[in-house]
Short mmCIF file of C-alpha atoms and ligand atoms in Angstrom, two decimals:
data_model
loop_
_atom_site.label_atom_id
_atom_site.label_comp_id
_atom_site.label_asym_id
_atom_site.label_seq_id
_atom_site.Cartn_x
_atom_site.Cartn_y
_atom_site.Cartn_z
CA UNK A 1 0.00 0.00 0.00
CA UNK A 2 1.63 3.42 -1.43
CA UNK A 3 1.37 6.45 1.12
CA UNK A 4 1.46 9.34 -0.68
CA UNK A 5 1.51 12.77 0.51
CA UNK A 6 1.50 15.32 -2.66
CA UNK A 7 -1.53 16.94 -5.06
CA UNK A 8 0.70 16.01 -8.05
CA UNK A 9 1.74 12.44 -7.42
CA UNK A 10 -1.62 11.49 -6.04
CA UNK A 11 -3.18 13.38 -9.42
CA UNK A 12 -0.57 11.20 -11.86
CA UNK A 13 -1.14 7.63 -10.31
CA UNK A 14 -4.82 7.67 -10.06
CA UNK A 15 -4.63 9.27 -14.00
CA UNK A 16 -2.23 6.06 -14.59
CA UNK A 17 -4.40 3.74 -13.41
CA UNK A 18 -7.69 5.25 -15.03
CA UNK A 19 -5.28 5.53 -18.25
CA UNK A 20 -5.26 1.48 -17.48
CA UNK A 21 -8.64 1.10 -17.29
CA UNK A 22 -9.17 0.09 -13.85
CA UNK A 23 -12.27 1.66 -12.12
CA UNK A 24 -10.65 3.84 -9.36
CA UNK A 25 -12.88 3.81 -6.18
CA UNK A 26 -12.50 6.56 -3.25
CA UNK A 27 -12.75 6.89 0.76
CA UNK A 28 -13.27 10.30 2.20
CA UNK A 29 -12.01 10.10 5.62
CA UNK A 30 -10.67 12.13 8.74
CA UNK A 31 -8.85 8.68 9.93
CA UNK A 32 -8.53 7.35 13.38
CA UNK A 33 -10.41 3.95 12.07
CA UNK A 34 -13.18 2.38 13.55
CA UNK A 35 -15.50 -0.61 11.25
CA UNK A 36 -17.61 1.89 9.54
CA UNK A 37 -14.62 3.00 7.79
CA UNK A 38 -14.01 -0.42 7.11
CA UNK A 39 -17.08 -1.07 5.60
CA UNK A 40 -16.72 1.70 3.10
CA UNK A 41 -13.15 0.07 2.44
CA UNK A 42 -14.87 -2.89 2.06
CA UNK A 43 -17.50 -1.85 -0.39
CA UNK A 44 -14.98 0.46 -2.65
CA UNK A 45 -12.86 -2.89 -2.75
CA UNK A 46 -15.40 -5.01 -3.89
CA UNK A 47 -16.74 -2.53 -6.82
CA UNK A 48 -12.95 -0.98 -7.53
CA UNK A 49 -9.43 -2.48 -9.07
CA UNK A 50 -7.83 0.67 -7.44
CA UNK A 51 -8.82 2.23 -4.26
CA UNK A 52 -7.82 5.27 -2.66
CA UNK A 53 -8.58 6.36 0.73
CA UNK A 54 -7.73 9.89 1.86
CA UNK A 55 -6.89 10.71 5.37
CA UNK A 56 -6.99 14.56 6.31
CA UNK A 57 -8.87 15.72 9.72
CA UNK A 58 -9.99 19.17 7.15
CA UNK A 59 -9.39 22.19 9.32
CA UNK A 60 -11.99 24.03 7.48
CA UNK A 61 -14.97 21.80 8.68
CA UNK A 62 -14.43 22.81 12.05
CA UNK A 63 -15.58 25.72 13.80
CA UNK A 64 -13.71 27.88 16.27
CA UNK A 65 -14.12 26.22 19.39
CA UNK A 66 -14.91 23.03 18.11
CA UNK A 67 -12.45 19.93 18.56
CA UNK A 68 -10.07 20.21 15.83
CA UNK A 69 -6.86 20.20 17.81
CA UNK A 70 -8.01 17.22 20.43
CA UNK A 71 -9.31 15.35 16.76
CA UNK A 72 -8.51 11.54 17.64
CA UNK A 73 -5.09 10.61 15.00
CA UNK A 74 -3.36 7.24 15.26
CA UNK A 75 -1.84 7.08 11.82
CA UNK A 76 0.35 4.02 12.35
CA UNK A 77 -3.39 2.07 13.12
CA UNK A 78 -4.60 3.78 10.38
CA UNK A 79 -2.43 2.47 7.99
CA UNK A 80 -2.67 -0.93 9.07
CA UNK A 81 -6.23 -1.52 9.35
CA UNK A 82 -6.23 0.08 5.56
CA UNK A 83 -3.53 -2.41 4.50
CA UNK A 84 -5.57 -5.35 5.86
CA UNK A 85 -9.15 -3.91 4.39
CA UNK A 86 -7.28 -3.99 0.96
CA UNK A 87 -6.76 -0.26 0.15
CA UNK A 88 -4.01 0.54 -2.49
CA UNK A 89 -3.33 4.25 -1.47
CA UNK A 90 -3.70 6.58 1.36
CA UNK A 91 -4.01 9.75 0.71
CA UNK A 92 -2.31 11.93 3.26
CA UNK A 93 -1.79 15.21 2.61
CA UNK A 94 -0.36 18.22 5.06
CA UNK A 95 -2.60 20.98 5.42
CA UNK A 96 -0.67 23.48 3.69
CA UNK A 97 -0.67 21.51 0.67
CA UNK A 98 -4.36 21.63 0.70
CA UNK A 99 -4.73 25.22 1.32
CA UNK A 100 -2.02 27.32 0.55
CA UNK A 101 -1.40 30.43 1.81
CA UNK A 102 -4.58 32.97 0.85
CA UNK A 103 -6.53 30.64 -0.44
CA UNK A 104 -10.19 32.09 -1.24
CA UNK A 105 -12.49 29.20 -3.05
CA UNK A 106 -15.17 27.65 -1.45
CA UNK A 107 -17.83 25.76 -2.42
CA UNK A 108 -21.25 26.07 -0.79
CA UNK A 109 -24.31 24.15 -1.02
CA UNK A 110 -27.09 26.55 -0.09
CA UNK A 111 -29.82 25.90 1.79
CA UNK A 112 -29.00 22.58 3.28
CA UNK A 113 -25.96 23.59 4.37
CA UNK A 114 -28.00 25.49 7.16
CA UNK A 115 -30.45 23.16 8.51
CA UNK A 116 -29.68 20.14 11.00
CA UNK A 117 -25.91 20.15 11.49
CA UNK A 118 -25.75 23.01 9.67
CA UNK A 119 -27.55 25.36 11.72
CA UNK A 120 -25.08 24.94 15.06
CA UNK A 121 -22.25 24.22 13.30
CA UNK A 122 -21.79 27.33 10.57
CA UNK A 123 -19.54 26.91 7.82
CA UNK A 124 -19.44 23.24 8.62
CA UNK A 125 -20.85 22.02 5.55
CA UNK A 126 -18.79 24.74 3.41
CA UNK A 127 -16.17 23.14 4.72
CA UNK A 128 -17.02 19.47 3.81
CA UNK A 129 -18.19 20.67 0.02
CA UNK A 130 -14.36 22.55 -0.42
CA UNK A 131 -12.42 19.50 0.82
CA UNK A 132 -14.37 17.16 -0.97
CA UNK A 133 -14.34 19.20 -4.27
CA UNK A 134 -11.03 19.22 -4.02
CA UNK A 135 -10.59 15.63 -3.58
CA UNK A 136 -12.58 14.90 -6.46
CA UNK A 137 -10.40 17.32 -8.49
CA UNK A 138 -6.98 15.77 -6.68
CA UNK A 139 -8.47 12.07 -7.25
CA UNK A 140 -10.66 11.75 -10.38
CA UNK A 141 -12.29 8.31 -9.13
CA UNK A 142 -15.35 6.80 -11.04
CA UNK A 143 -17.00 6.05 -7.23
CA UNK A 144 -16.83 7.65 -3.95
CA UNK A 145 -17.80 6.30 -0.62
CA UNK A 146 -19.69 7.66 2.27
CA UNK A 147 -21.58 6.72 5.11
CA UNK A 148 -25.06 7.42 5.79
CA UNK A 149 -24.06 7.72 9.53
CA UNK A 150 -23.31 11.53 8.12
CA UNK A 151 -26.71 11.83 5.92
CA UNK A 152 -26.65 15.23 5.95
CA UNK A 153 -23.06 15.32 4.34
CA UNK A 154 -24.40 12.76 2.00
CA UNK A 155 -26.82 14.99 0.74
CA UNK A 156 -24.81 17.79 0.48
CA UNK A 157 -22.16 15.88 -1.63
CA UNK A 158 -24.97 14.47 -3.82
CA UNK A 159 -25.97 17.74 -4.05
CA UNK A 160 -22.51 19.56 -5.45
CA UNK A 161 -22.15 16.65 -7.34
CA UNK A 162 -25.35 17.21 -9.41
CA UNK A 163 -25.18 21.03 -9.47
CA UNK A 164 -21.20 21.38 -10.30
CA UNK A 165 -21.48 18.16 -12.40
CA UNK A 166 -18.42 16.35 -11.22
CA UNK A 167 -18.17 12.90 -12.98
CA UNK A 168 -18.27 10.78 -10.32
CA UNK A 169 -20.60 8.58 -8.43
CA UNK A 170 -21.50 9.12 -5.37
CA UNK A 171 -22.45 5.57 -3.31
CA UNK A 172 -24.01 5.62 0.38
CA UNK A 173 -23.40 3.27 2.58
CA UNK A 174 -25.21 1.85 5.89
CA UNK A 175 -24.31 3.21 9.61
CA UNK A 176 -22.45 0.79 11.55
CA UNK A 177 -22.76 0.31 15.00
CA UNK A 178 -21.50 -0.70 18.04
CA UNK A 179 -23.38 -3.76 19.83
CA UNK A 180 -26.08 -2.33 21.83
CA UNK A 181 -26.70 -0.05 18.62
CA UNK A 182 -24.39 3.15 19.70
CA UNK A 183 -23.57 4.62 15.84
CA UNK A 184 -19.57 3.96 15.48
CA UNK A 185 -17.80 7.38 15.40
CA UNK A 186 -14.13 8.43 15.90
CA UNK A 187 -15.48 10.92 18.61
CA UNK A 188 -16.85 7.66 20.92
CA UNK A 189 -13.53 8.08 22.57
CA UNK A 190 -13.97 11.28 24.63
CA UNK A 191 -16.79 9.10 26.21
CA UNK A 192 -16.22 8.24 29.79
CA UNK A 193 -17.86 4.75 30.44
CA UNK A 194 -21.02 6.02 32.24
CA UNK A 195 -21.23 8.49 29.32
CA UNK A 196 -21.05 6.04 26.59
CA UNK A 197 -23.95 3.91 28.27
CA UNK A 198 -26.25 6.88 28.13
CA UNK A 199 -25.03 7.37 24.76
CA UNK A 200 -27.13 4.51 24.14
CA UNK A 201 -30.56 6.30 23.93
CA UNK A 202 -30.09 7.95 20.94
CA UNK A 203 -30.07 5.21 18.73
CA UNK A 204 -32.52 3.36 21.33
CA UNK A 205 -34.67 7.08 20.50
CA UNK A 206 -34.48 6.57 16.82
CA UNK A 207 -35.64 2.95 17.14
CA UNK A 208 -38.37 4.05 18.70
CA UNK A 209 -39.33 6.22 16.24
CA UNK A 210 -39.46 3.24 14.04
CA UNK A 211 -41.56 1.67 15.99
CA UNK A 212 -44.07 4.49 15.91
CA UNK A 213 -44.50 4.52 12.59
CA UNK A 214 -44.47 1.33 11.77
CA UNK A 215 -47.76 1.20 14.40
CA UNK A 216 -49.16 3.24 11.85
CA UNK A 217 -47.95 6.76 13.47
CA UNK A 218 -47.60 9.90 10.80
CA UNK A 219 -47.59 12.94 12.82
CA UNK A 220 -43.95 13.91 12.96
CA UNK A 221 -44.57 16.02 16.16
CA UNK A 222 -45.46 13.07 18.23
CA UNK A 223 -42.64 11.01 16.94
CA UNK A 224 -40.14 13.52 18.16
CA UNK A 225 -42.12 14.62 21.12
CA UNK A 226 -41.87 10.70 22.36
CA UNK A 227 -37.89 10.58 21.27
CA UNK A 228 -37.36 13.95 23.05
CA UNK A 229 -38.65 12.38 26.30
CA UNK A 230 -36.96 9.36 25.87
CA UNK A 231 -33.55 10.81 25.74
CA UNK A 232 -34.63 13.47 28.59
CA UNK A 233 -34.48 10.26 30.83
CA UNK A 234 -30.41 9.84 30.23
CA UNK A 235 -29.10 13.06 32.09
CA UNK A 236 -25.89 12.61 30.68
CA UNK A 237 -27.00 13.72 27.41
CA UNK A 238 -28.22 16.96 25.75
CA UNK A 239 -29.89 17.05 22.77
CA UNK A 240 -28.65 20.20 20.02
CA UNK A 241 -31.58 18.76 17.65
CA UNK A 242 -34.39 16.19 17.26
CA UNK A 243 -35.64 16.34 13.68
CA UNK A 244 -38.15 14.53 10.85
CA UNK A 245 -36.82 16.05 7.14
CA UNK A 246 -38.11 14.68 4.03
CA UNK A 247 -34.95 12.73 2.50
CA UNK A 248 -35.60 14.44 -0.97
CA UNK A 249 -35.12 18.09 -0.03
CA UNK A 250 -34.20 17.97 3.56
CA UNK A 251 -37.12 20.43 4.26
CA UNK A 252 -39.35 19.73 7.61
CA UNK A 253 -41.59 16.61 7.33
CA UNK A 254 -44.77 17.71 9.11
CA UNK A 255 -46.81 14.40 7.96
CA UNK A 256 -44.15 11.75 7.74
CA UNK A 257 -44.23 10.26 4.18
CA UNK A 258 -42.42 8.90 1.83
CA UNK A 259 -38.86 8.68 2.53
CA UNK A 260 -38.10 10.63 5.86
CA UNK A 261 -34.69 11.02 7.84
CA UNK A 262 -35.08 11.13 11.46
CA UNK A 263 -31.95 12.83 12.81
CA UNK A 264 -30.22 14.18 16.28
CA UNK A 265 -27.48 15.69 17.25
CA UNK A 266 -26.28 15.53 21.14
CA UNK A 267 -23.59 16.49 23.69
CA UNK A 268 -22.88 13.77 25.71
CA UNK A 269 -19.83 14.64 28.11
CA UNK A 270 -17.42 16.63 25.61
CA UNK A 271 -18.04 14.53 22.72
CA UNK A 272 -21.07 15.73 20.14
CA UNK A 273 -23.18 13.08 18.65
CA UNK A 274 -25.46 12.38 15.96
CA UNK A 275 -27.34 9.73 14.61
CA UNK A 276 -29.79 8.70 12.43
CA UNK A 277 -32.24 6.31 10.41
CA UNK A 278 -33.90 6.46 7.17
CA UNK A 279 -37.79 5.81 7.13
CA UNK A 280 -39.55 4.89 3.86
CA UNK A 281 -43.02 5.45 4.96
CA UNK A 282 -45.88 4.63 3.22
CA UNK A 283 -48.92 6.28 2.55
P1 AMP B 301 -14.96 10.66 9.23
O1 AMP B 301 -13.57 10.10 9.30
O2 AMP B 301 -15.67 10.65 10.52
O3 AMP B 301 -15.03 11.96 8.48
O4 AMP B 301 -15.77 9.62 8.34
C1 AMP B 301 -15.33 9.23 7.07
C2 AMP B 301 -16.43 8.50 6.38
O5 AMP B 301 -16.82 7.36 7.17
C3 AMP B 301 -17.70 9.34 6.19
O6 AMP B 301 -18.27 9.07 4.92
C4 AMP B 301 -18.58 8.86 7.30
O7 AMP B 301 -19.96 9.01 7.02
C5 AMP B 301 -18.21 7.40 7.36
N1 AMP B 301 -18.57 6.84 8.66
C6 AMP B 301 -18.25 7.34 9.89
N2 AMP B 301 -18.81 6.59 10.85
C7 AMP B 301 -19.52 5.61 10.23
C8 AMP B 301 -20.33 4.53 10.68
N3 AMP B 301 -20.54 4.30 11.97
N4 AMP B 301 -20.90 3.72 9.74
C9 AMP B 301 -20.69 3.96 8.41
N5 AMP B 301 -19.94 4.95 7.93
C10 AMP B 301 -19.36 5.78 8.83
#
């Protein structure tokens, strides 16, 4: 497995490879593995001859204050755990090389950009849509993986994809979790043990909403009003947001229809959280 660190060499070998023929597959990540980075290892590997996963914890995602310094990094893991899920290339760039000195261009996705996530955490999905621009530009794959764990960012990548018309397919893949449900994230580590047991109730709140609906419930109100007093039980954690959005426009689902995304966000000790499911409801 080739390391490499600069635009240029990473540009030539996935060009030599494409120039080969090979379908080039590629893994957006911040590092510090965990399985749901496997799994989108996995999945590029079985669709890809060549696969590429970057590794850059993107200083422009994060807002002042937020955890960008304390970020969890362990790149000598890393690089194992990508070795054994079969990756060809990491991607590891410095940040300068990224964004040199006074650089200006962004790339913003409107609207969505401001809901959800996006509403406490401004500039957040600018952020994502410039780094990931820019990886498409620095790596011209044919497929790029993400994880629906991040559905928002999903969107918003679908999103710039379609509107900026980069070639390159975008392919979404299922949360993983821990065993009693808890969403796998590189931030479970600032949990302290009684922390990551409450941590439990979110996903335990989403399942419920499930449950609701599949009893035949269609009032989004409800459903949140029964997650919000689920999770209001755990002490330990504080929710930012409890939302229903329809999954096609990520606008507010007042009757819950068609596909729906049910999605939180919560402070639980210092880490923040969020979770989610995807409900295809029926009439
Ligand atoms: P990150 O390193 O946290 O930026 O995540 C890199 C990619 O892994 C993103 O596409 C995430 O959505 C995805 N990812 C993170 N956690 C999970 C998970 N628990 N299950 C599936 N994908 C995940």
């Amino acid at each position: 497995m080739r390391i490499v660190t600069s635009i240029g060499e990473m540009r030539d070998t996935v060009r030599e490879r494409r120039g080969a023929g090979q379908l080039v597959g590629l893994v957006p990540t911040m590092g510090f593995f965990h399985a749901g980075h496997v799994s989108l290892m996995q999945a590029a590997r079985e669709d890809c001859a060549f696969v590429v996963v970057s590794l850059f914890v993107n200083p422009t995602q994060f807002g002042p204050g937020e955890d960008l310094a304390e970020y969890p990094r362990d790149l000598d893991r890393d690089v194992e755990m990508a070795e054994a899920a079969g990756v060809d290339c990491i991607f590891h760039p410095e940040a300068r090389e990224m964004y040199p000195e006074r650089f200006l261009a962004y790339v913003e996705v409107k609207e969505a950009g401001e809901v959800l996530c996006g509403a406490s955490r401004h500039g957040h999905f600018r952020g994502v849509a410039t780094v990931v621009a820019k990886l498409f530009n620095i790596i011209p794959a044919h497929r790029a993986y993400f994880g629906l764990k991040d559905a928002q960012q999903v969107w918003v990548i679908r999103r710039m994809v379609r509107d900026l018309d980069f070639d390159v397919e975008v392919v979404a893949c299922p949360t993983v979790r821990e065993e009693d449900g808890l969403a796998m994230s590189s931030r479970n580590i600032y949990l302290k043990p009684e922390e990551r047991k409450a941590a439990t109730v979110l996903y335990r709140s989403l399942r419920l909403a499930g449950d609701l609906v599949a009893g035949g419930e269609r009032h989004a109100a409800r459903v949140l009003e029964e997650m919000n007093a689920l999770i209001a039980g755990e002490p330990l954690v504080r929710t930012e947001y409890v939302e229903a959005v329809d999954w096609e426009t990520l606008g507010p689902a007042g009757m819950l229809r068609g596909e729906v995304l049910i999605a939180l966000a919560a402070r639980v000790g210092k880490a923040r959280l969020i979770d989610n499911i995807l409900l295809d409801v029926p009439a």
